[in-house]
PDB file of C-alpha atoms in Angstrom:
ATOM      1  CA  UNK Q   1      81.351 103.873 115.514  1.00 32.00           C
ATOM      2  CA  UNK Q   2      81.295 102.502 119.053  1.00 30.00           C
ATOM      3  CA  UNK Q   3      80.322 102.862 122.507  1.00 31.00           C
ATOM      4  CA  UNK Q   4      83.784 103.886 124.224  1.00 34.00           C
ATOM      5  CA  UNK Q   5      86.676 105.656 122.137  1.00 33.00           C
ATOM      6  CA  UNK Q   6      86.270 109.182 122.022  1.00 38.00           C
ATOM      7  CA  UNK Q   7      88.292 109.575 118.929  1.00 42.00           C
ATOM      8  CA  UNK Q   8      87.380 107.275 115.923  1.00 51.00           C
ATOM      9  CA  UNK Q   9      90.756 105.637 115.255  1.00 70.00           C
ATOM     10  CA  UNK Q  10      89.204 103.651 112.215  1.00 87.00           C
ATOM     11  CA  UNK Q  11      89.397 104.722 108.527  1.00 92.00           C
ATOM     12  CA  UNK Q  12      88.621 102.731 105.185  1.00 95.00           C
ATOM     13  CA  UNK Q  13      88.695 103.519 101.431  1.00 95.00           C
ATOM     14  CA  UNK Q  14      85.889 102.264  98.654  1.00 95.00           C
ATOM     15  CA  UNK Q  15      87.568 102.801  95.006  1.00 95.00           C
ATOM     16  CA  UNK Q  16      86.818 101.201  91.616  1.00 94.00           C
ATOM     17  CA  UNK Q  17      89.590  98.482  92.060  1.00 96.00           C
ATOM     18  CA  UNK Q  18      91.143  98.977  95.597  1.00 97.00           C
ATOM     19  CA  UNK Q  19      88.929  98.391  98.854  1.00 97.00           C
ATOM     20  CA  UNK Q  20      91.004  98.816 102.096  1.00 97.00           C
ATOM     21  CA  UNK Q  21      90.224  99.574 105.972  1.00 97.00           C
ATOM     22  CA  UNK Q  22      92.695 100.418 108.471  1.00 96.00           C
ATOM     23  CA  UNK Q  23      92.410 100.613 112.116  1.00 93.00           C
ATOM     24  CA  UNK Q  24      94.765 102.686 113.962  1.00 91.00           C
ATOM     25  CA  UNK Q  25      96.039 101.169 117.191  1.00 87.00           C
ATOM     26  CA  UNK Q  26      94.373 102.358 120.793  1.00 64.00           C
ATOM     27  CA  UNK Q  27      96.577 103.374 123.255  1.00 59.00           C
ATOM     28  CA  UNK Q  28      99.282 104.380 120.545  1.00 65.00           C
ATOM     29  CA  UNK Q  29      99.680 107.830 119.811  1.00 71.00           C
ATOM     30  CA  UNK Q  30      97.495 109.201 117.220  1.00 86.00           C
ATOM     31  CA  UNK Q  31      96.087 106.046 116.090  1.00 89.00           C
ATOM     32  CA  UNK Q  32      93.179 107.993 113.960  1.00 91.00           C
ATOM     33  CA  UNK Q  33      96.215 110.037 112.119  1.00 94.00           C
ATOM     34  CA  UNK Q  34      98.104 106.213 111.282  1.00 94.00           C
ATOM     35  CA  UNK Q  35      94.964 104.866 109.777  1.00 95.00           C
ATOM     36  CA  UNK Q  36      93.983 108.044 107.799  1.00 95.00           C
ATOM     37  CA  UNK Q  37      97.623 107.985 106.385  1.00 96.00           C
ATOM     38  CA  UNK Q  38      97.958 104.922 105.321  1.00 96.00           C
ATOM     39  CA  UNK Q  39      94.263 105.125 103.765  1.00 97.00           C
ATOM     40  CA  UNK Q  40      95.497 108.069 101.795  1.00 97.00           C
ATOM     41  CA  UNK Q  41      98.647 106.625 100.655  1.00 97.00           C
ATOM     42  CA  UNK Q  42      97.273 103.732  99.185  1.00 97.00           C
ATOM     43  CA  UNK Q  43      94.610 105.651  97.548  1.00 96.00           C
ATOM     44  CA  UNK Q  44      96.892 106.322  94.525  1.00 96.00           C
ATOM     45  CA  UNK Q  45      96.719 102.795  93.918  1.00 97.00           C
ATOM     46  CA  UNK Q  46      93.412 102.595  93.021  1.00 97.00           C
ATOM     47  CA  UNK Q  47      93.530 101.928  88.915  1.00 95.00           C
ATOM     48  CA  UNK Q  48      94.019  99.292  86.382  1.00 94.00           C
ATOM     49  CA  UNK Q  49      96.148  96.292  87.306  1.00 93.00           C
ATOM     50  CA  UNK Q  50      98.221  95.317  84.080  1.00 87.00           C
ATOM     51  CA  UNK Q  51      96.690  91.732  84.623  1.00 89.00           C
ATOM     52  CA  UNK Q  52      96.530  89.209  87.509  1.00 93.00           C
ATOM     53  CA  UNK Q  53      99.971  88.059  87.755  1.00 94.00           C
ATOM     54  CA  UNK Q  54     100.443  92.000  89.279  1.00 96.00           C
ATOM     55  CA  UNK Q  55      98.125  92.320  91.497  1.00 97.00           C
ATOM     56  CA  UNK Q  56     100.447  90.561  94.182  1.00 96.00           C
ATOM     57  CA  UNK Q  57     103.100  92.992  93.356  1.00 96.00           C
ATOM     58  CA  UNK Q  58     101.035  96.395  93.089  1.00 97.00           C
ATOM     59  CA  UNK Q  59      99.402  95.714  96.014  1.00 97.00           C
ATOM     60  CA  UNK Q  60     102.668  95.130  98.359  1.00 95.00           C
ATOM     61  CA  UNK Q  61     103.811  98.551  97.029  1.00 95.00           C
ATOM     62  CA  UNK Q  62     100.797  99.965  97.950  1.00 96.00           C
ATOM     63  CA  UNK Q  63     101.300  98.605 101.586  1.00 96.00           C
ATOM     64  CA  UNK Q  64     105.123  99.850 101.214  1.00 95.00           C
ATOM     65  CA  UNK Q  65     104.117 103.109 100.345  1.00 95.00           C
ATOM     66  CA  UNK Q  66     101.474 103.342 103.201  1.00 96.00           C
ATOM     67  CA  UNK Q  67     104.284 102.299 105.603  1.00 95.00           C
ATOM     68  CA  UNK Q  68     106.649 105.026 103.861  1.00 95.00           C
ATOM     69  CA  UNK Q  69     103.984 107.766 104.025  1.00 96.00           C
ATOM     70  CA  UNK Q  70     103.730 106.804 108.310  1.00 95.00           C
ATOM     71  CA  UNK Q  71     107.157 107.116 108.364  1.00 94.00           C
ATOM     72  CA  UNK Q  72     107.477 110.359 106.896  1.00 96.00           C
ATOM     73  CA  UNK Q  73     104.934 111.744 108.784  1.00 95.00           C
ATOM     74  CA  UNK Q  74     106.756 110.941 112.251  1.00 94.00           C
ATOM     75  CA  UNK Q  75     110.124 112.593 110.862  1.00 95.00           C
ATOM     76  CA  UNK Q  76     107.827 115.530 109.832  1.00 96.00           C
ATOM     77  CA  UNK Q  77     106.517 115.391 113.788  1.00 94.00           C
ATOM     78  CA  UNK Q  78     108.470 113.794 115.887  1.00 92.00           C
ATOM     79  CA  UNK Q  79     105.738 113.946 118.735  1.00 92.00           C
ATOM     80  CA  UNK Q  80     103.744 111.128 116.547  1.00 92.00           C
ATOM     81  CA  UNK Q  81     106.181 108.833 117.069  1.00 90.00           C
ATOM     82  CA  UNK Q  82     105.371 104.959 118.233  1.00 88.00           C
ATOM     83  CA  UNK Q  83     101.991 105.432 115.930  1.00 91.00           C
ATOM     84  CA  UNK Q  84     100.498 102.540 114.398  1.00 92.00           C
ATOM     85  CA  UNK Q  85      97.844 100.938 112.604  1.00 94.00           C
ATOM     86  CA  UNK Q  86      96.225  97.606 110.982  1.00 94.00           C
ATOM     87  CA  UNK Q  87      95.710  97.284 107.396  1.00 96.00           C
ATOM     88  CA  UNK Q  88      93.332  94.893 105.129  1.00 97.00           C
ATOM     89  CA  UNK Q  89      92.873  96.091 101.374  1.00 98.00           C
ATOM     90  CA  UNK Q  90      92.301  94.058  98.340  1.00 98.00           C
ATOM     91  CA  UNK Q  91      92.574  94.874  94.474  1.00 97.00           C
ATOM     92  CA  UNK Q  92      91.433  93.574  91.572  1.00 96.00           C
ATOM     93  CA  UNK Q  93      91.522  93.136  88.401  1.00 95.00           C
ATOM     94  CA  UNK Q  94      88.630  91.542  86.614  1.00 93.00           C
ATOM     95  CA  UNK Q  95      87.834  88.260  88.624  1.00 94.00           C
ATOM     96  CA  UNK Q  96      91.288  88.044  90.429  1.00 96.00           C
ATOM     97  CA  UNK Q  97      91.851  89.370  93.570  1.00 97.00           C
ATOM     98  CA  UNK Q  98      94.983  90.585  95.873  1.00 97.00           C
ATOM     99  CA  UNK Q  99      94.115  90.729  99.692  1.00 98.00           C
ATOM    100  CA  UNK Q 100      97.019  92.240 101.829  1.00 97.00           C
ATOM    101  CA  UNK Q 101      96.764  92.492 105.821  1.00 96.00           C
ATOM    102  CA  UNK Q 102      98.785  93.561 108.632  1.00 94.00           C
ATOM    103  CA  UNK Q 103      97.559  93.112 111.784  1.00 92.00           C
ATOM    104  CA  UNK Q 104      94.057  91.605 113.159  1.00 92.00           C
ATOM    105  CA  UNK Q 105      91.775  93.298 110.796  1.00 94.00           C
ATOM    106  CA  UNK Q 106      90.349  90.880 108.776  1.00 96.00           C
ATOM    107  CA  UNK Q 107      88.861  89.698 105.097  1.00 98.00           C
ATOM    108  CA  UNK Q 108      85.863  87.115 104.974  1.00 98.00           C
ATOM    109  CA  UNK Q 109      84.105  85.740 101.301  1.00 97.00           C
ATOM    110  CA  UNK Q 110      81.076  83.876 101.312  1.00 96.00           C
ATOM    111  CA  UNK Q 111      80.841  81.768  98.652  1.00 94.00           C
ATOM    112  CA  UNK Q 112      78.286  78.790  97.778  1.00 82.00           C
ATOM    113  CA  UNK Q 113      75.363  80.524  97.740  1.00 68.00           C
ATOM    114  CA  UNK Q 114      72.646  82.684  99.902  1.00 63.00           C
ATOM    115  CA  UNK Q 115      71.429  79.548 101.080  1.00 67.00           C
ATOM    116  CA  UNK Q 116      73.643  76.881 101.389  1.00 75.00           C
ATOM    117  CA  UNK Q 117      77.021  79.014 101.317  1.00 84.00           C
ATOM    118  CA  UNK Q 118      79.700  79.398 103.556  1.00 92.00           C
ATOM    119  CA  UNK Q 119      81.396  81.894 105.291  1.00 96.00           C
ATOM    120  CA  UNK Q 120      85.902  81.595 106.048  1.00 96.00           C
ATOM    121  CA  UNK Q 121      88.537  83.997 107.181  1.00 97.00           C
ATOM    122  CA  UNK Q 122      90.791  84.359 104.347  1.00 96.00           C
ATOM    123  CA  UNK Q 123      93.406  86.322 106.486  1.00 95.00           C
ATOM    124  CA  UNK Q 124      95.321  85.859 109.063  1.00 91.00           C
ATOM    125  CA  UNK Q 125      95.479  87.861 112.447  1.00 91.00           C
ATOM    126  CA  UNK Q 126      98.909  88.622 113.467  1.00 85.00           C
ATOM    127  CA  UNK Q 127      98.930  88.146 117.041  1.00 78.00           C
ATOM    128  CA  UNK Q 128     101.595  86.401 119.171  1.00 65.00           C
ATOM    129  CA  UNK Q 129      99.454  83.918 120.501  1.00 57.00           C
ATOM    130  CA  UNK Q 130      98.626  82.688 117.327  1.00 52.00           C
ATOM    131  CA  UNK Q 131     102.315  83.038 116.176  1.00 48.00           C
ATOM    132  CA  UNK Q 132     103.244  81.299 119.607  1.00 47.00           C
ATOM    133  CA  UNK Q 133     100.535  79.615 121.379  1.00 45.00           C
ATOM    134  CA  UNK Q 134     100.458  76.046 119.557  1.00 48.00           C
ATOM    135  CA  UNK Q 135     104.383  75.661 119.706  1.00 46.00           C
ATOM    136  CA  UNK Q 136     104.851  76.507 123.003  1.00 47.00           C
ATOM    137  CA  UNK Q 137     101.463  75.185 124.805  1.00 50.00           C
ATOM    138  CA  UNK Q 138     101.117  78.517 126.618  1.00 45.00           C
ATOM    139  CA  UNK Q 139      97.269  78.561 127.220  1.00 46.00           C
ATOM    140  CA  UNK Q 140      96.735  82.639 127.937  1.00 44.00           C
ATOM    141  CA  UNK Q 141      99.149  84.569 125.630  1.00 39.00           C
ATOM    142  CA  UNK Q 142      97.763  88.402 125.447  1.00 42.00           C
ATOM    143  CA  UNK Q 143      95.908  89.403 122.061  1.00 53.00           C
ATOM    144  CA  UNK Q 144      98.933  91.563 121.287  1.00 73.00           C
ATOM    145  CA  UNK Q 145      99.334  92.599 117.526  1.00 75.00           C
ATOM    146  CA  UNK Q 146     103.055  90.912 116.312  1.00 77.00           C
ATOM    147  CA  UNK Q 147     102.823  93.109 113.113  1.00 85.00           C
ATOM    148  CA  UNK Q 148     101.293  96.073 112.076  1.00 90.00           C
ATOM    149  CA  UNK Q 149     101.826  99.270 109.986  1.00 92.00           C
ATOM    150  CA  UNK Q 150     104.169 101.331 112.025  1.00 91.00           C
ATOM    151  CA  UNK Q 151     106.479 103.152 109.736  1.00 92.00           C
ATOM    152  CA  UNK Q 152     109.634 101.557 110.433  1.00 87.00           C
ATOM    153  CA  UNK Q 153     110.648  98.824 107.840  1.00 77.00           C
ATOM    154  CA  UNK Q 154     111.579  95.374 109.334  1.00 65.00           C
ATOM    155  CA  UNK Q 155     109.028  92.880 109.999  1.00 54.00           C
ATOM    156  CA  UNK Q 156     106.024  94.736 108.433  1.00 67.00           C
ATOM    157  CA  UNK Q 157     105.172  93.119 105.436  1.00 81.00           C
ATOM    158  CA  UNK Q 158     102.166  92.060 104.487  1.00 91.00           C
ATOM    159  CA  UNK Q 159     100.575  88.554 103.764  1.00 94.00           C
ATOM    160  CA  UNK Q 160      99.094  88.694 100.416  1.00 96.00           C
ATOM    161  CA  UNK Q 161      96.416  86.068  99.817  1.00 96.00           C
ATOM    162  CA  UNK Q 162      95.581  85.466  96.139  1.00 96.00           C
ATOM    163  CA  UNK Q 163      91.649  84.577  94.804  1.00 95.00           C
ATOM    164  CA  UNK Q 164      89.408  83.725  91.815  1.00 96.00           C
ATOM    165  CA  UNK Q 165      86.123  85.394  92.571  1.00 95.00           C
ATOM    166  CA  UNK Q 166      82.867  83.319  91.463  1.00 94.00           C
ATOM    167  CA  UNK Q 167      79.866  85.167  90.731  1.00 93.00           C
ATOM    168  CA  UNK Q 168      77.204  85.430  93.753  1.00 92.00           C
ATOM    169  CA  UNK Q 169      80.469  85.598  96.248  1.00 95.00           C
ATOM    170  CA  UNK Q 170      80.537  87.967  98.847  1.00 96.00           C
ATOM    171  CA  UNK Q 171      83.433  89.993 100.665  1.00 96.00           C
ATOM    172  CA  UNK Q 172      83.722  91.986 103.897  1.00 97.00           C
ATOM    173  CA  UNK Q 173      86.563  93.847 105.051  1.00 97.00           C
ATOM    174  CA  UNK Q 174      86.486  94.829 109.176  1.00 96.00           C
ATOM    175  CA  UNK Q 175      88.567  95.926 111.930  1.00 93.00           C
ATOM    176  CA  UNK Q 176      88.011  93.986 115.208  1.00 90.00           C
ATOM    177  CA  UNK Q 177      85.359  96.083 116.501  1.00 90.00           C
ATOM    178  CA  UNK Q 178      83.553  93.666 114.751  1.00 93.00           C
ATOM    179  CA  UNK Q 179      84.950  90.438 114.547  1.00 93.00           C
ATOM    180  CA  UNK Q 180      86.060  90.966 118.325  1.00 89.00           C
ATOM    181  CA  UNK Q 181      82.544  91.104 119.056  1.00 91.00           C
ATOM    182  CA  UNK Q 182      79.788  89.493 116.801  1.00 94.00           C
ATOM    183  CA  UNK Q 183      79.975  85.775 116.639  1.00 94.00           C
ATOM    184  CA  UNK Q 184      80.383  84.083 113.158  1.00 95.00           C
ATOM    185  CA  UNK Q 185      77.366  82.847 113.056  1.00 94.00           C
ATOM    186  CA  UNK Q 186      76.021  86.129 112.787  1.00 94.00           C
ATOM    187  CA  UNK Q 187      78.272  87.923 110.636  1.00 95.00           C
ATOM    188  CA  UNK Q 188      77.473  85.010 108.226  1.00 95.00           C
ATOM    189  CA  UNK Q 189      73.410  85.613 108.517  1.00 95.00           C
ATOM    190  CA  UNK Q 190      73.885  89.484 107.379  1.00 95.00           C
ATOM    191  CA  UNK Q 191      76.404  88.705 104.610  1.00 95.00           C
ATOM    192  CA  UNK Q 192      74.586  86.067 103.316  1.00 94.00           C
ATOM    193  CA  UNK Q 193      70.452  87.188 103.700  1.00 94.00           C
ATOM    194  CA  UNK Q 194      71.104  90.904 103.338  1.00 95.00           C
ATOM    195  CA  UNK Q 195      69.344  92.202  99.859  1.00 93.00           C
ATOM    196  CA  UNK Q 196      72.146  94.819  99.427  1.00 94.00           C
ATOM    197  CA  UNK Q 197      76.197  95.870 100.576  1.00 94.00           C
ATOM    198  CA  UNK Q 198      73.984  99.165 102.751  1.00 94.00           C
ATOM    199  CA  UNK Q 199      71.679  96.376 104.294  1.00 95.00           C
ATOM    200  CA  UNK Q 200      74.873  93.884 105.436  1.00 95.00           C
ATOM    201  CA  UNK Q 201      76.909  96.451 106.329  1.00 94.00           C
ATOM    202  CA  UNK Q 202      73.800  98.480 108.723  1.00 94.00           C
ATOM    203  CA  UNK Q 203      72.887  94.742 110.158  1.00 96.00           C
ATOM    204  CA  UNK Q 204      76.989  93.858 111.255  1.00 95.00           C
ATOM    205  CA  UNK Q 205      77.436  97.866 112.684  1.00 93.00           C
ATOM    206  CA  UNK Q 206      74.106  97.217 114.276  1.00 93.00           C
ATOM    207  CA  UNK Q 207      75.237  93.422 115.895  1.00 93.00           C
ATOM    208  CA  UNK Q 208      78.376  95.254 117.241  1.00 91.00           C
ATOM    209  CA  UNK Q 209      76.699  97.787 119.128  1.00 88.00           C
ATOM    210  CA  UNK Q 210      74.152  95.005 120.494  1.00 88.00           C
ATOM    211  CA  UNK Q 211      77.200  93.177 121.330  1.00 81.00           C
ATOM    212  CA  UNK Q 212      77.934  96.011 123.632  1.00 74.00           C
ATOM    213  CA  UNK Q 213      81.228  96.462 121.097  1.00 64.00           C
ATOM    214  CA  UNK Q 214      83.430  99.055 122.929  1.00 64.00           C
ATOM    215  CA  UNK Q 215      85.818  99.519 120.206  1.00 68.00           C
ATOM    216  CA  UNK Q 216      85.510 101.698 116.690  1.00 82.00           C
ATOM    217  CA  UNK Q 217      83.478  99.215 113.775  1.00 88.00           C
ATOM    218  CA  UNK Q 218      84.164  99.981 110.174  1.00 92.00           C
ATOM    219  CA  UNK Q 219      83.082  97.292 107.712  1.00 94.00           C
ATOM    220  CA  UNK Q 220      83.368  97.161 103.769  1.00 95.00           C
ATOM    221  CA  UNK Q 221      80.910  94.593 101.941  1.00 96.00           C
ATOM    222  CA  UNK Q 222      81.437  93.636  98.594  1.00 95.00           C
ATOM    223  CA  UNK Q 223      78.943  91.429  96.521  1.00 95.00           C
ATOM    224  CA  UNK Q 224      80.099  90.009  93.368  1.00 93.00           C
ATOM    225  CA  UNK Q 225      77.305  89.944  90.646  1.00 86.00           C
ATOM    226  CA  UNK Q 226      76.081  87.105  89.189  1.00 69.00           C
TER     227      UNK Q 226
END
């Protein structure tokens, strides 16, 4: 959803144990048939983790085999080739939680409460001026993505960030159309007043498009019961 691409380039995935959203790259080619491939590739992964310890390592093949299935779709058509896309997913098994991203779409818990919580960034955007900025004082570096899905295999893997989930914690999973756009301060309000995971998510789509947002906004919220 947004006010300028004509082609929603976004696509996300809601299982029992795998949550993921993907956010194919504009001005690539075909960056709504990246994100829909990787999406489907990963969906296989959706099941029981044989414990914890696992998780790390199920949920890196699942990025692998998302990265596999873009590759074999550019050998299949050549014409797709230099397609790309973000990824953020995260699986769990019971309380423990695997979050893999690649690219600038992004994870955020709340934890500490509806009233007093707070709300973090528990990924990392892969841009260069992150990668680059600090250690070479360059003020104005271009937002340009350093990693993402693409289909080729160096330099794509994932960072994997590993969690203990507390009851009352909430999750959201986004692609920039939304944290490009809606200042934290208001991301954190819906998370952390909204009743229900329909009521957060309608209030951040709803912020983005007040915001004037002209980029595709798919957002995943996840609230951990108590």
């Amino acid at each position: 959803m947004g006010f300028v691409r004509q082609r929603n380039e976004d696509a996300s995935y809601l299982g029992d144990f795998l949550f993921a959203v993907a956010d194919g790259l504009g001005g690539h080619v075909a960056g709504d048939v990246a994100s829909s491939t990787a999406i489907e590739a990963l969906r296989q992964y959706d099941q029981v983790v044989g414990g914890p310890g696992a998780l790390p390592i199920v949920l890196g093949q699942a990025v692998s085999a998302a990265n596999h299935a873009l590759r074999q779709r550019i050998e299949a058509e050549p014409s797709l080739a230099g397609m790309g896309t973000t990824l953020v997913a995260m699986l769990r098994a019971g309380a423990a939680v695997a979050l893999a991203n690649v690219g600038d779409s992004r994870a955020y818990l709340l934890r500490g409460g509806q009233q007093h919580g707070q709300t973090t960034q528990i990924t990392e955007d892969h841009l260069y001026k992150h990668l680059v900025a600090e250690a070479a004082n360059v003020p104005h570096l271009p937002d340009r993505l350093a990693r993402f899905v693409d289909g080729r295999q160096d330099g794509r893997a994932p960072d994997i960030t590993l969690l203990t989930l507390a009851p009352g914690d909430r999750l959201l999973l986004c692609t920039d159309g939304l944290s490009s756009f809606v200042p934290h301060d208001v991301l954190h309000s819906a998370l952390a007043t909204s009743t229900s995971t329909q009521e957060a998510v309608d209030r951040l789509i709803a912020s983005a498009l007040d915001q004037g947002g002209p980029d595709n906004v798919t957002v995943v919220v996840i609230f951990v019961g108590q």
